Amino acid sequence: MTDRRPLLRALYDAAVAAAHPSTILAPHLRPAPQGRVICLAAGKGAGAMAAAAERHYLDTLKLAPERLVGIATTRHGYGVPTRRIRVVEAGHPVPDEAGLKGAADTLALASDAGPDDLLLVLLTGGGSANWIAPVDGISFAQKQAVNKALLRSGAPIGEMNTVRKHLSRIKGGRLARAGKNAAEIVTLAISDVPHDDPSAIASGPTVPDPTTLADARAIVAKYKLAIDDAVRRALDDPANESAKPDDAAFARAHFELIARPKQSLDAAVKLAKEAGYETIDLGADLEGEAREVAADHARLALEARAQGKRLAILSGGELTVTVRGNGRGGPNQEYALALASLLKDTPDISALAGDTDGADGGAGHPTDPAGALIDAATFAKMKALALQPQAYLDNNDATTFFEATGDLLMPGPTLTNVNDIRVILVD
């Protein structure tokens, strides 16, 4: 049988390339202001965005180096060399002390912006965890505990960020408040959220927030989160309400999306068609429990196989895992593992599921897998090793399973983030 792995990897790479800061940022950057460009970046692509901004202002526009300052806070292992903008590597998905310091320095730089300065905010997915600035009365450890509880709850990213925003001094429009004296606040963002909601990308530090303290309290109750009494008091305190549209902080603030998950999914769909496949595009905004979505997609693949179709089924979005076991993995690996269980007798079906940032769940290390691939070789290895996919699913231990079969997707840090790309090929 033809090896489809090179094509699966090419589809993943096409999706990543369509959202890489090195190629997409420069056309959206503003002219040099009378004063300084103060660049504040956060997220998994923050280092790459900062480097691209430096090339534009220092090399293309010949801005005097002393007029460009800034700080980019990114995930550990995602830093890149820069000249003027300091890069801080911080914790993700669980925040750490480096992120705490990076957020404090970011707020200080924003507050220092004057009426001749451009405050340039560059955002990619992961900014919520990278910029950690607890509200008064909440310790760093308490904020970390809330993040861990949210990650284990199975809550979608939008609900997680609703809680985070109301426990933060930087999220939910508060960074715009800090930089209110700048001539202009320009936010350029790469979306990693379903439906590209600006208030959800990195928890919306420079845009009005439609969610409320009451919404955050409802989410805590919905998922029965075990939170500290100090956190409960903070969520009851009106002083911790996020910034709303009538806030003066937004008078000179502009927000622009420069890449979104649909662009990346479209790039993968185009390549699949060029490879001779009929395609089904399930959209870039899928949410839900990884194993349940996998079951739906497996049915589509089996129907196409029964009809003799040569089909590529593609989707994006961000799936979740409700953690019940103590294994290792992430939503993409769990999706692939569920597929392996359902498609094990179909050697003419192959699949890839990967996070475009290069890391799927895991412990926050740059060496974490991005996801996994499955094909006839996977099914043969399962038989040879007597591996039972359901047992690994029950323990949320997809990483161990795919380590045994040799099917982990390991691209390393991609320096961008537009959610997940999933592809099933029926030959």
mmCIF file of C-alpha atoms in Angstrom, residues 65-212:
data_model
loop_
_atom_site.group_PDB
_atom_site.id
_atom_site.type_symbol
_atom_site.label_atom_id
_atom_site.label_comp_id
_atom_site.label_asym_id
_atom_site.label_seq_id
_atom_site.Cartn_x
_atom_site.Cartn_y
_atom_site.Cartn_z
ATOM 1 C CA PRO A 65 17.156 51.155 17.616
ATOM 2 C CA GLU A 66 16.557 53.167 20.802
ATOM 3 C CA ARG A 67 13.022 53.933 19.581
ATOM 4 C CA LEU A 68 12.046 50.251 19.656
ATOM 5 C CA VAL A 69 11.536 48.624 23.051
ATOM 6 C CA GLY A 70 9.447 45.756 24.269
ATOM 7 C CA ILE A 71 9.014 42.374 25.861
ATOM 8 C CA ALA A 72 7.721 39.115 24.371
ATOM 9 C CA THR A 73 6.513 36.408 26.751
ATOM 10 C CA THR A 74 6.293 32.957 25.183
ATOM 11 C CA ARG A 75 6.235 29.286 26.098
ATOM 12 C CA HIS A 76 9.422 27.563 27.300
ATOM 13 C CA GLY A 77 11.398 26.471 24.239
ATOM 14 C CA TYR A 78 9.603 28.872 21.882
ATOM 15 C CA GLY A 79 11.995 31.794 22.166
ATOM 16 C CA VAL A 80 13.951 33.127 19.183
ATOM 17 C CA PRO A 81 16.932 35.526 18.957
ATOM 18 C CA THR A 82 15.937 39.204 19.052
ATOM 19 C CA ARG A 83 17.817 42.508 19.099
ATOM 20 C CA ARG A 84 15.704 45.053 20.999
ATOM 21 C CA ILE A 85 12.640 43.197 22.271
ATOM 22 C CA ARG A 86 13.393 41.060 25.316
ATOM 23 C CA VAL A 87 12.096 37.497 25.128
ATOM 24 C CA VAL A 88 10.866 35.782 28.307
ATOM 25 C CA GLU A 89 10.148 32.056 28.248
ATOM 26 C CA ALA A 90 7.356 31.136 30.647
ATOM 27 C CA GLY A 91 5.069 28.311 31.702
ATOM 28 C CA HIS A 92 2.262 26.862 29.589
ATOM 29 C CA PRO A 93 -0.353 25.481 30.122
ATOM 30 C CA VAL A 94 0.306 26.037 33.826
ATOM 31 C CA PRO A 95 1.803 29.506 34.524
ATOM 32 C CA ASP A 96 5.091 29.928 36.358
ATOM 33 C CA GLU A 97 7.214 32.625 38.021
ATOM 34 C CA ALA A 98 8.716 33.697 34.696
ATOM 35 C CA GLY A 99 5.256 34.496 33.357
ATOM 36 C CA LEU A 100 4.459 36.407 36.540
ATOM 37 C CA LYS A 101 7.557 38.588 36.071
ATOM 38 C CA GLY A 102 6.934 38.954 32.334
ATOM 39 C CA ALA A 103 3.393 40.175 32.910
ATOM 40 C CA ALA A 104 4.517 42.654 35.576
ATOM 41 C CA ASP A 105 7.171 44.068 33.229
ATOM 42 C CA THR A 106 4.626 44.213 30.396
ATOM 43 C CA LEU A 107 2.174 46.242 32.495
ATOM 44 C CA ALA A 108 4.992 48.573 33.542
ATOM 45 C CA LEU A 109 6.028 49.198 29.917
ATOM 46 C CA ALA A 110 2.410 49.838 28.905
ATOM 47 C CA SER A 111 1.992 52.322 31.737
ATOM 48 C CA ASP A 112 5.141 54.113 30.548
ATOM 49 C CA ALA A 113 3.692 54.767 27.074
ATOM 50 C CA GLY A 114 3.397 58.473 26.248
ATOM 51 C CA PRO A 115 1.300 60.492 23.776
ATOM 52 C CA ASP A 116 3.867 60.065 20.948
ATOM 53 C CA ASP A 117 4.295 56.309 21.399
ATOM 54 C CA LEU A 118 2.723 53.415 19.504
ATOM 55 C CA LEU A 119 1.760 50.554 21.806
ATOM 56 C CA LEU A 120 2.023 47.490 19.565
ATOM 57 C CA VAL A 121 0.465 44.373 21.099
ATOM 58 C CA LEU A 122 1.149 41.067 19.319
ATOM 59 C CA LEU A 123 -0.938 38.094 20.425
ATOM 60 C CA THR A 124 -1.002 34.378 19.708
ATOM 61 C CA GLY A 125 -2.583 31.452 21.482
ATOM 62 C CA GLY A 126 -1.025 30.641 24.831
ATOM 63 C CA GLY A 127 -0.985 34.257 25.967
ATOM 64 C CA SER A 128 -3.522 33.531 28.690
ATOM 65 C CA ALA A 129 -1.092 31.261 30.518
ATOM 66 C CA ASN A 130 2.016 33.293 29.657
ATOM 67 C CA TRP A 131 0.677 36.585 31.033
ATOM 68 C CA ILE A 132 -0.144 35.857 34.658
ATOM 69 C CA ALA A 133 -0.981 38.833 36.879
ATOM 70 C CA PRO A 134 -3.273 37.824 39.760
ATOM 71 C CA VAL A 135 -5.728 40.364 41.146
ATOM 72 C CA ASP A 136 -5.183 41.731 44.635
ATOM 73 C CA GLY A 137 -5.890 39.161 47.325
ATOM 74 C CA ILE A 138 -4.967 36.155 45.148
ATOM 75 C CA SER A 139 -1.566 34.521 45.454
ATOM 76 C CA PHE A 140 0.340 33.116 42.520
ATOM 77 C CA ALA A 141 -0.089 29.591 43.920
ATOM 78 C CA GLN A 142 -3.858 30.074 44.149
ATOM 79 C CA LYS A 143 -3.989 31.277 40.549
ATOM 80 C CA GLN A 144 -1.947 28.235 39.452
ATOM 81 C CA ALA A 145 -4.362 25.943 41.276
ATOM 82 C CA VAL A 146 -7.311 27.487 39.439
ATOM 83 C CA ASN A 147 -5.564 26.931 36.103
ATOM 84 C CA LYS A 148 -4.870 23.283 36.927
ATOM 85 C CA ALA A 149 -8.482 22.710 37.970
ATOM 86 C CA LEU A 150 -9.755 24.287 34.747
ATOM 87 C CA LEU A 151 -7.402 22.192 32.600
ATOM 88 C CA ARG A 152 -8.651 18.975 34.193
ATOM 89 C CA SER A 153 -12.330 19.920 34.079
ATOM 90 C CA GLY A 154 -12.951 19.421 30.358
ATOM 91 C CA ALA A 155 -14.200 23.014 30.049
ATOM 92 C CA PRO A 156 -13.792 24.548 26.571
ATOM 93 C CA ILE A 157 -11.202 27.277 26.218
ATOM 94 C CA GLY A 158 -13.789 30.076 26.187
ATOM 95 C CA GLU A 159 -15.111 29.105 29.603
ATOM 96 C CA MET A 160 -11.604 28.671 30.981
ATOM 97 C CA ASN A 161 -10.695 32.168 29.860
ATOM 98 C CA THR A 162 -13.860 33.673 31.374
ATOM 99 C CA VAL A 163 -12.636 32.588 34.799
ATOM 100 C CA ARG A 164 -9.034 33.619 34.116
ATOM 101 C CA LYS A 165 -10.043 37.111 32.973
ATOM 102 C CA HIS A 166 -11.776 37.890 36.239
ATOM 103 C CA LEU A 167 -8.767 36.909 38.309
ATOM 104 C CA SER A 168 -6.250 38.984 36.326
ATOM 105 C CA ARG A 169 -4.810 42.512 36.203
ATOM 106 C CA ILE A 170 -3.836 42.200 32.516
ATOM 107 C CA LYS A 171 -6.596 40.198 30.802
ATOM 108 C CA GLY A 172 -10.101 41.332 29.885
ATOM 109 C CA GLY A 173 -9.090 44.758 28.550
ATOM 110 C CA ARG A 174 -6.881 45.704 31.469
ATOM 111 C CA LEU A 175 -3.667 45.997 29.412
ATOM 112 C CA ALA A 176 -5.394 48.683 27.342
ATOM 113 C CA ARG A 177 -6.201 50.514 30.567
ATOM 114 C CA ALA A 178 -2.521 50.394 31.525
ATOM 115 C CA GLY A 179 -1.489 51.844 28.157
ATOM 116 C CA LYS A 180 -4.225 54.453 27.887
ATOM 117 C CA ASN A 181 -1.751 57.339 27.472
ATOM 118 C CA ALA A 182 -0.253 55.965 24.236
ATOM 119 C CA ALA A 183 -0.936 57.749 20.941
ATOM 120 C CA GLU A 184 -2.457 54.508 19.676
ATOM 121 C CA ILE A 185 -2.865 50.923 20.861
ATOM 122 C CA VAL A 186 -2.682 48.491 17.921
ATOM 123 C CA THR A 187 -3.262 44.793 18.553
ATOM 124 C CA LEU A 188 -2.368 42.280 15.839
ATOM 125 C CA ALA A 189 -3.494 38.756 16.663
ATOM 126 C CA ILE A 190 -3.234 35.212 15.377
ATOM 127 C CA SER A 191 -6.452 33.485 16.411
ATOM 128 C CA ASP A 192 -6.430 30.160 18.215
ATOM 129 C CA VAL A 193 -10.057 30.221 19.327
ATOM 130 C CA PRO A 194 -13.264 28.947 17.711
ATOM 131 C CA HIS A 195 -15.087 31.727 15.826
ATOM 132 C CA ASP A 196 -12.074 34.080 16.240
ATOM 133 C CA ASP A 197 -13.547 36.056 19.144
ATOM 134 C CA PRO A 198 -11.062 38.891 19.947
ATOM 135 C CA SER A 199 -12.021 38.812 23.619
ATOM 136 C CA ALA A 200 -10.981 35.154 23.811
ATOM 137 C CA ILE A 201 -7.555 35.356 22.128
ATOM 138 C CA ALA A 202 -5.034 35.477 25.014
ATOM 139 C CA SER A 203 -8.080 36.423 27.115
ATOM 140 C CA GLY A 204 -8.536 39.768 25.326
ATOM 141 C CA PRO A 205 -6.047 42.050 27.109
ATOM 142 C CA THR A 206 -6.770 45.038 24.841
ATOM 143 C CA VAL A 207 -10.450 44.618 23.910
ATOM 144 C CA PRO A 208 -13.750 44.947 25.787
ATOM 145 C CA ASP A 209 -14.866 41.821 27.592
ATOM 146 C CA PRO A 210 -18.470 40.607 27.169
ATOM 147 C CA THR A 211 -18.246 38.170 30.080
ATOM 148 C CA THR A 212 -18.905 39.030 33.699
#
